[in-house]
Short mmCIF file of C-alpha atoms in Angstrom, two decimals:
data_model
loop_
_atom_site.label_atom_id
_atom_site.label_comp_id
_atom_site.label_asym_id
_atom_site.label_seq_id
_atom_site.Cartn_x
_atom_site.Cartn_y
_atom_site.Cartn_z
CA MET A 1 75.40 135.15 111.64
CA PRO A 2 78.20 134.00 113.96
CA GLU A 3 80.00 131.10 112.33
CA ASP A 4 79.37 128.76 115.23
CA ALA A 5 75.61 129.33 115.47
CA PRO A 6 73.36 127.50 113.00
CA ALA A 7 70.90 129.70 111.11
CA ARG A 8 67.28 129.45 112.23
CA THR A 9 65.55 126.92 110.00
CA TRP A 10 61.88 127.95 110.25
CA SER A 11 59.47 130.59 111.61
CA ALA A 12 55.76 130.82 112.28
CA THR A 13 54.18 133.68 110.27
CA PRO A 14 50.59 134.90 110.03
CA GLY A 15 50.33 133.14 106.65
CA GLY A 16 51.61 129.82 108.06
CA ALA A 17 55.01 128.37 108.88
CA VAL A 18 57.89 129.00 106.50
CA ILE A 19 61.19 127.20 106.13
CA HIS A 20 64.26 129.41 105.82
CA ALA A 21 66.65 128.70 102.96
CA ARG A 22 69.07 130.62 100.71
CA HIS A 23 68.61 131.57 97.06
CA CYS A 24 71.68 131.42 94.84
CA ALA A 25 71.54 134.29 92.35
CA ARG A 26 74.18 132.64 90.16
CA CYS A 27 72.50 129.26 89.45
CA GLY A 28 69.01 129.68 90.91
CA THR A 29 69.28 126.83 93.44
CA ILE A 30 67.28 127.16 96.64
CA VAL A 31 69.76 125.87 99.18
CA PHE A 32 68.49 124.11 102.31
CA PRO A 33 69.55 123.93 105.14
CA PRO A 34 70.39 127.65 105.22
CA GLN A 35 74.09 128.58 105.45
CA GLU A 36 76.49 131.14 104.09
CA TYR A 37 79.44 128.92 103.23
CA GLY A 38 78.48 128.47 99.59
CA CYS A 39 75.92 127.14 97.12
CA THR A 40 75.98 123.31 97.12
CA THR A 41 75.24 123.28 93.37
CA CYS A 42 77.67 125.84 91.93
CA GLY A 43 79.88 126.93 94.83
CA ALA A 44 78.95 130.66 94.63
CA HIS A 45 79.26 132.46 97.95
CA GLY A 46 78.95 135.87 99.51
CA ASP A 47 76.25 138.34 98.46
CA VAL A 48 74.83 136.03 95.76
CA LEU A 49 73.29 133.92 98.54
CA THR A 50 70.23 135.69 99.88
CA ALA A 51 67.49 134.74 102.31
CA ALA A 52 64.59 132.81 100.77
CA ASP A 53 61.57 131.31 102.47
CA ILE A 54 59.86 128.08 101.43
CA PRO A 55 56.21 127.63 102.42
CA ALA A 56 55.87 124.64 104.78
CA HIS A 57 53.25 122.93 102.61
CA GLY A 58 53.62 119.58 100.91
CA THR A 59 52.58 115.97 100.53
CA LEU A 60 53.45 113.05 102.76
CA VAL A 61 55.89 110.58 101.19
CA ALA A 62 56.67 108.30 104.14
CA ALA A 63 56.07 108.15 107.89
CA VAL A 64 57.30 105.97 110.75
CA VAL A 65 56.77 105.72 114.47
CA VAL A 66 60.09 106.06 116.29
CA HIS A 67 60.45 104.02 119.49
CA THR A 68 64.03 104.81 120.47
CA HIS A 69 65.63 108.17 121.26
CA ALA A 70 68.20 109.22 123.85
CA THR A 71 66.51 112.46 124.93
CA PHE A 72 63.30 113.13 123.00
CA PRO A 73 60.07 111.59 124.40
CA VAL A 74 59.04 108.45 122.47
CA PRO A 75 57.05 107.35 120.62
CA PHE A 76 56.96 110.12 118.04
CA THR A 77 56.25 110.11 114.30
CA MET A 78 58.80 111.21 111.73
CA ALA A 79 57.84 111.89 108.14
CA GLU A 80 59.37 112.52 104.77
CA LEU A 81 57.50 115.24 102.90
CA LYS A 82 57.81 116.59 99.39
CA LEU A 83 57.24 120.32 99.67
CA ASP A 84 55.48 122.27 96.94
CA SER A 85 58.87 123.83 96.18
CA GLY A 86 60.17 120.35 95.25
CA HIS A 87 62.43 120.03 98.30
CA VAL A 88 62.21 116.75 100.19
CA ILE A 89 62.50 117.15 103.95
CA ARG A 90 62.29 115.07 107.12
CA ALA A 91 60.18 116.51 109.93
CA LEU A 92 57.97 115.68 112.89
CA LEU A 93 54.36 114.73 112.27
CA THR A 94 51.55 115.69 114.64
CA GLY A 95 47.83 115.04 114.89
CA GLU A 96 45.46 112.19 115.60
CA GLY A 97 45.07 109.10 113.41
CA GLU A 98 47.29 107.19 111.04
CA PRO A 99 49.57 109.15 108.70
CA ARG A 100 47.98 109.57 105.27
CA HIS A 101 50.36 109.00 102.43
CA ALA A 102 50.09 111.38 99.47
CA ALA A 103 47.82 113.64 101.56
CA ARG A 104 48.61 117.33 101.95
CA TYR A 105 50.29 118.46 105.15
CA ARG A 106 51.09 121.91 106.54
CA GLY A 107 53.74 122.98 109.04
CA ILE A 108 52.86 124.47 112.42
CA GLY A 109 54.88 125.49 115.47
CA LEU A 110 54.54 122.96 118.27
CA GLU A 111 55.79 123.00 121.87
CA ILE A 112 57.22 119.50 122.32
CA GLY A 113 60.20 117.83 123.95
CA GLY A 114 61.11 120.96 125.86
CA GLY A 115 61.19 123.34 122.88
CA GLN A 116 59.43 124.82 119.85
CA ARG A 117 59.50 122.50 116.83
CA LEU A 118 58.16 122.67 113.32
CA ALA A 119 55.69 119.80 112.97
CA PHE A 120 53.42 118.88 110.07
CA GLN A 121 49.72 118.11 110.33
CA LEU A 122 47.01 117.18 107.85
CA GLU A 123 45.66 120.30 106.14
CA ALA A 124 42.08 119.14 106.68
CA ALA A 125 42.74 118.89 110.43
CA GLU A 126 43.23 122.64 110.82
CA MET B 1 92.58 109.21 83.88
CA LYS B 2 94.33 106.08 85.11
CA THR B 3 92.64 103.18 86.86
CA LEU B 4 94.16 100.19 88.63
CA LYS B 5 94.06 98.32 85.29
CA ASP B 6 96.59 100.77 83.85
CA MET B 7 99.02 100.37 86.74
CA ARG B 8 101.05 97.56 88.33
CA PRO B 9 98.85 94.59 89.33
CA VAL B 10 97.98 94.45 93.04
CA TYR B 11 97.18 91.25 94.94
CA VAL B 12 95.83 90.53 98.40
CA THR B 13 98.12 87.97 100.01
CA GLY B 14 97.21 88.17 103.69
CA ILE B 15 94.04 88.53 105.75
CA GLY B 16 93.45 88.66 109.48
CA ALA B 17 91.08 90.03 112.07
CA HIS B 18 90.14 90.30 115.70
CA PRO B 19 86.54 89.08 116.07
CA TYR B 20 83.97 91.88 116.09
CA GLN B 21 82.33 92.06 119.52
CA TYR B 22 80.38 94.16 121.97
CA ARG B 23 82.37 96.60 124.13
CA SER B 24 84.83 94.53 126.17
CA GLY B 25 87.19 97.06 127.72
CA ALA B 26 90.05 95.86 125.50
CA SER B 27 92.25 98.61 124.06
CA TYR B 28 92.12 99.31 120.34
CA ALA B 29 95.82 98.38 120.18
CA GLN B 30 95.12 94.90 121.53
CA LEU B 31 92.43 94.36 118.88
CA GLY B 32 94.46 95.83 116.05
CA LEU B 33 97.72 94.03 116.75
CA ARG B 34 95.99 90.64 116.74
CA ALA B 35 94.53 91.39 113.30
CA VAL B 36 97.85 92.53 111.83
CA ARG B 37 99.78 89.57 113.23
CA GLU B 38 97.20 87.16 111.78
CA ALA B 39 97.46 88.84 108.36
CA LEU B 40 101.27 88.69 108.46
CA VAL B 41 101.19 84.96 109.21
CA ASP B 42 98.62 84.37 106.45
CA SER B 43 100.86 86.25 104.03
CA GLY B 44 104.00 84.39 105.14
CA ILE B 45 105.92 87.57 105.89
CA ASN B 46 107.23 89.43 108.92
CA TRP B 47 106.50 93.01 109.95
CA PRO B 48 109.87 94.35 108.69
CA ASP B 49 108.81 93.21 105.19
CA VAL B 50 105.90 95.69 105.18
CA GLU B 51 106.82 98.97 103.48
CA ALA B 52 103.77 101.19 104.15
CA ALA B 53 100.66 101.11 106.37
CA TYR B 54 97.21 102.69 106.26
CA VAL B 55 95.02 102.50 109.36
CA GLY B 56 91.30 103.19 108.98
CA ASN B 57 89.31 104.34 111.96
CA ALA B 58 86.53 106.72 112.77
CA LEU B 59 86.54 106.97 116.55
CA VAL B 60 89.88 106.15 118.16
CA GLY B 61 91.58 109.50 117.63
CA MET B 62 94.69 111.29 116.45
CA ALA B 63 97.87 109.21 115.91
CA ALA B 64 96.23 105.99 117.09
CA GLY B 65 97.68 103.98 114.20
CA ALA B 66 101.29 104.91 114.85
CA ALA B 67 100.88 104.36 118.59
CA MET B 68 99.72 100.78 117.90
CA LEU B 69 101.98 99.66 115.05
CA ARG B 70 105.17 100.56 116.98
CA TYR B 71 104.54 97.45 119.11
CA LEU B 72 105.30 95.32 116.05
CA GLY B 73 108.82 96.76 116.18
CA VAL B 74 109.65 100.18 114.78
CA THR B 75 110.89 100.10 111.17
CA GLY B 76 110.49 103.70 110.01
CA ILE B 77 107.90 103.00 107.29
CA PRO B 78 105.32 105.61 106.23
CA PHE B 79 102.00 105.47 108.13
CA ALA B 80 98.77 107.30 107.53
CA GLN B 81 95.56 107.17 109.47
CA VAL B 82 92.47 107.27 107.27
CA GLU B 83 89.04 108.52 108.33
CA ASN B 84 86.11 108.31 105.93
CA ALA B 85 83.13 107.54 108.21
CA SER B 86 81.79 104.00 107.70
CA ALA B 87 84.03 103.64 104.67
CA SER B 88 87.27 104.36 106.61
CA GLY B 89 88.55 100.79 106.25
CA SER B 90 87.60 100.60 102.56
CA THR B 91 89.49 103.84 102.02
CA ALA B 92 92.57 102.54 103.84
CA PHE B 93 92.46 99.49 101.55
CA ARG B 94 92.20 101.74 98.48
CA GLN B 95 95.19 103.79 99.64
CA ALA B 96 97.31 100.66 100.13
CA CYS B 97 96.32 99.36 96.68
CA MET B 98 97.21 102.68 95.04
CA GLU B 99 100.55 102.79 96.87
CA VAL B 100 101.54 99.38 95.49
CA ALA B 101 99.99 99.94 92.05
CA ALA B 102 101.89 103.19 91.65
CA GLY B 103 105.17 101.48 92.48
CA TYR B 104 105.95 103.35 95.68
CA THR B 105 106.14 100.06 97.57
CA ASP B 106 105.80 96.32 96.93
CA ILE B 107 104.10 95.37 100.21
CA ALA B 108 101.56 97.44 102.13
CA LEU B 109 99.23 96.96 105.07
CA ALA B 110 95.62 98.19 105.12
CA MET B 111 93.75 97.78 108.35
CA GLY B 112 90.82 99.07 110.32
CA VAL B 113 90.34 99.21 114.05
CA ASP B 114 87.84 100.88 116.36
CA THR B 115 86.43 100.51 119.84
CA VAL B 116 83.05 101.69 121.08
CA ASP B 117 83.30 105.42 121.76
CA THR B 118 81.45 108.71 121.49
CA TRP B 119 80.76 109.78 117.91
CA ARG B 120 82.23 113.25 117.34
CA LEU B 121 80.58 114.05 114.04
CA GLY B 122 82.32 116.69 111.95
CA PRO B 123 79.19 117.91 110.14
CA ALA B 124 77.66 118.95 113.46
CA LYS B 125 80.63 121.30 113.96
CA ALA B 126 79.97 123.03 110.64
CA ALA B 127 77.04 124.81 112.28
CA VAL B 128 74.54 123.82 109.58
CA ARG B 129 71.30 122.40 110.90
CA GLY B 130 68.31 120.83 109.17
CA LEU B 131 64.77 120.80 110.50
CA ALA B 132 64.96 117.72 112.72
CA ASP B 133 68.46 116.31 112.40
CA ASP B 134 68.47 115.20 116.03
CA LEU B 135 65.31 113.11 115.48
CA ASN B 136 66.43 111.60 112.17
CA ALA B 137 68.93 108.98 113.43
CA PRO B 138 70.22 106.54 110.79
CA PHE B 139 67.71 103.89 111.90
CA THR B 140 64.86 106.37 111.42
CA SER B 141 66.20 107.57 108.10
CA PHE B 142 66.28 103.95 106.88
CA ALA B 143 62.90 103.20 108.44
CA LEU B 144 61.46 106.02 106.30
CA ILE B 145 63.24 104.62 103.27
CA THR B 146 61.77 101.20 104.11
CA ASP B 147 58.26 102.65 104.32
CA LYS B 148 58.70 104.27 100.92
CA TYR B 149 60.17 101.09 99.38
CA MET B 150 57.27 98.97 100.64
CA ARG B 151 54.75 101.38 99.12
CA GLU B 152 56.58 101.62 95.80
CA THR B 153 57.34 97.91 95.32
CA GLY B 154 54.69 96.04 97.32
CA ALA B 155 57.41 94.31 99.36
CA THR B 156 56.23 93.22 102.80
CA ALA B 157 57.82 93.75 106.20
CA GLU B 158 58.38 89.99 106.37
CA GLN B 159 60.25 89.93 103.04
CA ILE B 160 62.51 92.76 104.19
CA ALA B 161 63.19 90.98 107.50
CA LEU B 162 64.35 87.93 105.51
CA VAL B 163 67.54 89.89 104.70
CA SER B 164 68.41 89.69 108.39
CA VAL B 165 67.41 86.01 108.63
CA LYS B 166 69.74 85.14 105.73
CA ASN B 167 72.65 87.26 106.95
CA HIS B 168 72.47 85.94 110.51
CA ARG B 169 72.34 82.39 109.15
CA ASN B 170 75.57 83.15 107.22
CA GLY B 171 77.14 84.92 110.19
CA SER B 172 76.35 82.01 112.53
CA HIS B 173 79.19 80.17 110.75
CA ASN B 174 81.64 83.10 110.95
CA PRO B 175 83.98 83.02 113.96
CA TYR B 176 84.65 86.77 113.52
CA ALA B 177 80.96 87.79 113.72
CA GLN B 178 79.61 89.96 116.53
CA ARG B 179 76.12 88.38 116.40
CA PRO B 180 77.04 84.81 115.33
CA ARG B 181 73.59 83.30 115.78
CA ALA B 182 70.87 82.20 113.40
CA TYR B 183 67.40 83.68 114.00
CA THR B 184 64.01 82.66 112.67
CA LEU B 185 61.80 85.15 110.84
CA GLU B 186 59.61 85.37 113.95
CA GLU B 187 62.63 86.19 116.10
CA VAL B 188 63.80 88.88 113.67
CA LEU B 189 60.33 90.48 113.60
CA ALA B 190 59.92 90.33 117.39
CA PRO B 191 60.31 93.46 119.57
CA PRO B 192 62.11 95.59 120.39
CA VAL B 193 60.96 97.68 117.44
CA ILE B 194 63.41 100.53 116.88
CA SER B 195 61.77 102.67 114.19
CA GLY B 196 59.00 101.97 111.67
CA VAL B 197 59.13 98.27 110.81
CA LEU B 198 62.83 97.99 111.68
CA THR B 199 63.37 95.75 114.68
CA LYS B 200 66.60 95.49 116.66
CA LEU B 201 67.76 92.47 114.65
CA GLN B 202 67.36 94.47 111.43
CA CYS B 203 69.83 97.09 112.65
CA THR B 204 73.59 96.52 112.71
CA PRO B 205 75.29 96.14 116.07
CA VAL B 206 78.06 98.76 116.25
CA GLY B 207 80.79 97.23 118.39
CA GLU B 208 84.58 96.91 118.36
CA GLY B 209 87.10 94.88 116.39
CA ALA B 210 89.88 94.96 113.85
CA ALA B 211 90.67 93.63 110.38
CA ALA B 212 93.87 93.67 108.35
CA ILE B 213 94.95 93.02 104.75
CA ILE B 214 98.38 92.68 103.19
CA VAL B 215 98.65 93.71 99.53
CA MET B 216 101.63 92.95 97.28
CA SER B 217 102.92 93.64 93.80
CA GLU B 218 104.17 90.84 91.50
CA GLU B 219 107.66 91.66 92.77
CA GLY B 220 106.52 91.27 96.38
CA ILE B 221 104.96 87.89 95.61
CA LYS B 222 108.14 86.68 93.89
CA ARG B 223 110.38 88.02 96.64
CA HIS B 224 108.52 86.06 99.32
CA GLY B 225 107.59 82.99 97.25
CA PHE B 226 103.89 83.49 97.98
CA ASP B 227 101.62 80.78 96.53
CA ARG B 228 100.01 82.59 93.58
CA LYS B 229 96.91 80.40 93.76
CA ARG B 230 96.10 81.94 97.15
CA ALA B 231 96.65 85.47 95.86
CA VAL B 232 93.54 87.46 94.98
CA LYS B 233 93.86 90.18 92.34
CA VAL B 234 92.35 93.61 92.96
CA LEU B 235 90.72 94.40 89.61
CA THR B 236 89.56 97.88 90.52
CA SER B 237 89.03 100.40 93.29
CA VAL B 238 86.47 103.17 92.85
CA SER B 239 85.67 105.94 95.31
CA LYS B 240 82.98 108.59 94.83
CA SER B 241 81.28 111.26 96.92
CA GLU B 242 78.04 113.29 96.87
CA LEU B 243 76.70 113.76 93.36
CA PRO B 244 74.70 116.60 91.85
CA ALA B 245 70.93 116.10 92.16
CA SER B 246 69.65 113.28 89.95
CA GLU B 247 66.42 111.45 89.26
CA GLU B 248 67.31 108.94 91.98
CA LYS B 249 66.58 110.85 95.17
CA ASN B 250 68.17 108.46 97.68
CA PRO B 251 71.78 109.72 97.76
CA ASP B 252 73.25 106.37 98.87
CA VAL B 253 71.42 104.54 96.08
CA ALA B 254 72.39 107.13 93.45
CA LEU B 255 76.01 106.98 94.59
CA THR B 256 76.02 103.17 94.63
CA MET B 257 74.69 103.08 91.05
CA VAL B 258 77.37 105.44 89.74
CA THR B 259 80.26 103.95 91.71
CA THR B 260 79.40 100.34 90.85
CA GLU B 261 78.90 101.13 87.17
CA LEU B 262 82.37 102.71 87.06
CA ALA B 263 83.80 99.66 88.84
CA TYR B 264 82.17 97.32 86.31
CA GLN B 265 83.60 99.35 83.41
CA GLN B 266 87.09 99.48 84.87
CA ALA B 267 87.17 95.80 85.85
CA GLY B 268 85.56 94.60 82.61
CA VAL B 269 82.86 92.68 84.48
CA GLY B 270 79.11 92.96 85.05
CA PRO B 271 76.70 91.79 87.71
CA LYS B 272 76.43 88.35 86.05
CA ASP B 273 80.13 87.79 86.75
CA ILE B 274 79.92 88.52 90.48
CA GLU B 275 79.43 85.46 92.71
CA ILE B 276 80.34 87.07 96.03
CA LEU B 277 78.95 90.43 97.15
CA GLU B 278 79.57 92.14 100.46
CA VAL B 279 77.26 95.15 100.78
CA HIS B 280 76.69 97.89 103.34
CA ASP B 281 73.68 96.21 105.00
CA ALA B 282 73.62 98.27 108.20
CA PHE B 283 69.81 98.06 107.98
CA SER B 284 67.94 95.21 106.29
CA ILE B 285 66.41 97.47 103.61
CA GLU B 286 69.86 98.51 102.41
CA GLU B 287 70.74 95.12 100.93
CA LEU B 288 67.61 95.23 98.74
CA LEU B 289 68.24 98.81 97.61
CA TYR B 290 71.86 98.17 96.73
CA VAL B 291 71.49 94.85 94.86
CA GLU B 292 68.96 96.65 92.67
CA ALA B 293 71.25 99.67 92.25
CA MET B 294 74.11 97.34 91.27
CA GLY B 295 72.02 95.63 88.59
CA PHE B 296 71.63 92.19 90.16
CA CYS B 297 67.89 92.45 89.50
CA GLU B 298 65.31 94.90 88.22
CA LYS B 299 64.18 97.75 90.47
CA GLY B 300 61.58 96.50 92.93
CA GLN B 301 62.45 92.82 92.46
CA ALA B 302 65.08 92.31 95.17
CA ALA B 303 62.67 91.22 97.92
CA SER B 304 61.15 88.43 95.82
CA GLU B 305 64.59 87.36 94.50
CA LEU B 306 65.88 87.19 98.06
CA GLU B 307 62.87 85.17 99.16
CA ALA B 308 63.50 82.73 96.31
CA GLY B 309 67.09 82.20 97.51
CA ALA B 310 68.96 84.08 94.77
CA TYR B 311 71.20 85.80 97.36
CA ASP B 312 71.84 82.74 99.54
CA ILE B 313 75.18 80.97 99.60
CA GLY B 314 74.71 78.67 96.61
CA GLY B 315 72.42 81.19 94.87
CA LYS B 316 73.31 83.26 91.80
CA VAL B 317 75.27 85.68 94.02
CA ALA B 318 76.01 85.11 97.70
CA VAL B 319 75.21 88.44 99.36
CA SER B 320 76.84 89.07 102.75
CA ALA B 321 78.19 85.53 103.08
CA SER B 322 80.17 86.87 106.06
CA GLY B 323 76.92 87.76 107.81
CA GLY B 324 77.28 91.33 106.62
CA LEU B 325 76.99 94.35 108.86
CA LEU B 326 73.81 92.86 110.35
CA SER B 327 75.49 89.77 111.80
CA MET B 328 79.25 90.16 111.46
CA GLY B 329 78.84 93.71 112.72
CA HIS B 330 79.90 97.25 111.90
CA PRO B 331 82.69 98.48 114.17
CA LEU B 332 83.25 101.36 111.66
CA GLY B 333 87.01 101.36 110.88
CA PRO B 334 87.34 97.59 110.37
CA THR B 335 84.13 97.01 108.41
CA GLY B 336 85.33 97.67 104.87
CA VAL B 337 88.56 95.74 105.48
CA GLY B 338 86.53 92.84 106.90
CA GLN B 339 84.46 92.78 103.69
CA VAL B 340 87.67 92.35 101.66
CA MET B 341 88.82 89.65 104.10
CA GLU B 342 85.62 87.64 103.54
CA THR B 343 85.78 88.10 99.77
CA VAL B 344 89.40 86.93 99.67
CA ARG B 345 88.56 83.89 101.81
CA GLN B 346 85.73 83.03 99.41
CA LEU B 347 87.82 83.55 96.27
CA ARG B 348 90.53 81.32 97.70
CA GLY B 349 87.90 78.63 98.35
CA GLU B 350 88.72 78.68 102.06
CA ALA B 351 85.36 79.79 103.52
CA GLY B 352 84.32 76.37 104.84
CA VAL B 353 80.57 75.98 105.34
CA ARG B 354 80.08 79.59 104.13
CA GLN B 355 81.76 78.80 100.80
CA GLN B 356 80.01 80.05 97.67
CA PRO B 357 80.70 77.26 95.12
CA ASN B 358 83.14 78.17 92.33
CA ALA B 359 83.47 81.81 93.37
CA ARG B 360 85.76 83.60 90.90
CA VAL B 361 84.88 87.30 91.20
CA GLY B 362 83.72 89.28 94.23
CA LEU B 363 82.63 92.85 94.89
CA THR B 364 82.73 94.85 98.12
CA HIS B 365 80.62 97.96 98.74
CA MET B 366 80.57 100.49 101.54
CA VAL B 367 78.77 103.79 101.90
CA GLY B 368 79.41 106.34 104.61
CA ILE B 369 78.31 109.67 105.94
CA GLY B 370 79.18 112.35 103.40
CA PRO B 371 77.83 110.59 101.51
CA VAL B 372 80.76 108.58 100.17
CA CYS B 373 80.85 105.21 98.43
CA LEU B 374 83.69 102.76 97.78
CA VAL B 375 83.56 99.68 95.56
CA HIS B 376 86.31 97.11 95.02
CA VAL B 377 86.25 94.18 92.60
CA LEU B 378 88.49 91.20 93.32
CA GLN B 379 89.33 88.11 91.26
CA SER B 380 90.49 84.64 92.20
CA MET B 381 93.86 83.43 90.86
CA ARG B 382 93.04 79.72 91.37
#
């Protein structure tokens, strides 16, 4: 990975979207966002940090409609989700209807705002 | 480990500012020099009496402090420019306090100055990217936190907006405030809506301005015959950064809890002793989160306490009597210094219609990108 290029943060796979992270072999932390500088828990670096994928499944903690953005088309809905791995992330929400708190959501690849984005939708909506 | 209590006592003797304002085209030097000159007059000293200077800013750029202070007349004193995101000014103040407490100097300047400019964020250059960093602006991050808080505590959007009503009412009496106008609850809730339930008047205006503080040792006070009753003692200065994962998942709240608790221990005070509190209320929800984190009420009770007037001027603790970041503004570098300025004015009993009756002890609190958190506790000498 060139030092000036951020690592890719997610991919669509046949089994569903996954979020890319790093596993620290020294302390067991799953580090997200992915990087090779060092483990944010114990500071280990180098070969002890290996690629690890987190399934993009979780429950909705909070959601808001955003009305202001310099470049991205508004309105859009941002959410906070607690993934099954325990990680708490912020991501785009997609789908019809009001966001459902505590409901299960799943990540999908979405063409929006001029690029591919990971967005979360209600599992039942698939 | 030493704290301020174990070192030479440090006192604030001078305060000054350039009003916070929307972009005017003025140079940062024009803003900054006005603030320093006002603080020198308030302290009854001249620039050659100052022995060290710390200049907080986040946007102006390399060597800006030196290029401004030379127009007070060059004296050869040590300068340092301090950048610590939103807490840049608080950090400059801490550095000046430590300089005097340690005995390096008897009189030091701490100031903050910034003009409206492009944010060149360091973390973006580290080439580490989250899932939707570009869509998660601070106002959206705090809108999500607001949504969560409302669900967890039952607080309503109206109760949260009352933070902004109160702080603008306070700021309407502050000649240094960027938005010095009182607004009704209806006006605060009115569009434009920025993100979630956060309307424009529940988000800080980020403008330009400057604030300056002179700190002195006992020797400095004696040397210049400063009226001790107008001196305000700095009881403690605590600075912390990102903590290991804890039960409290909001990093700014977790950091505020730990930093404030340390400050209480070091200063020998508790929330019941604090009558003046300047918090980092860049978004209305923040005031509620932080007064809970600092122990002024139980978790989930801040909205109802606020509604009942507990945080008004005249209440059990006047929160953001200056108008806070919501009304006074948040020009980055100056903000933390401006909080100390307001606290000193209150502890001297010189805050006019904003005066919290019988204020003896005050606390200032800033958080910043990092995250970082700085807390100072100050005590009246009246």
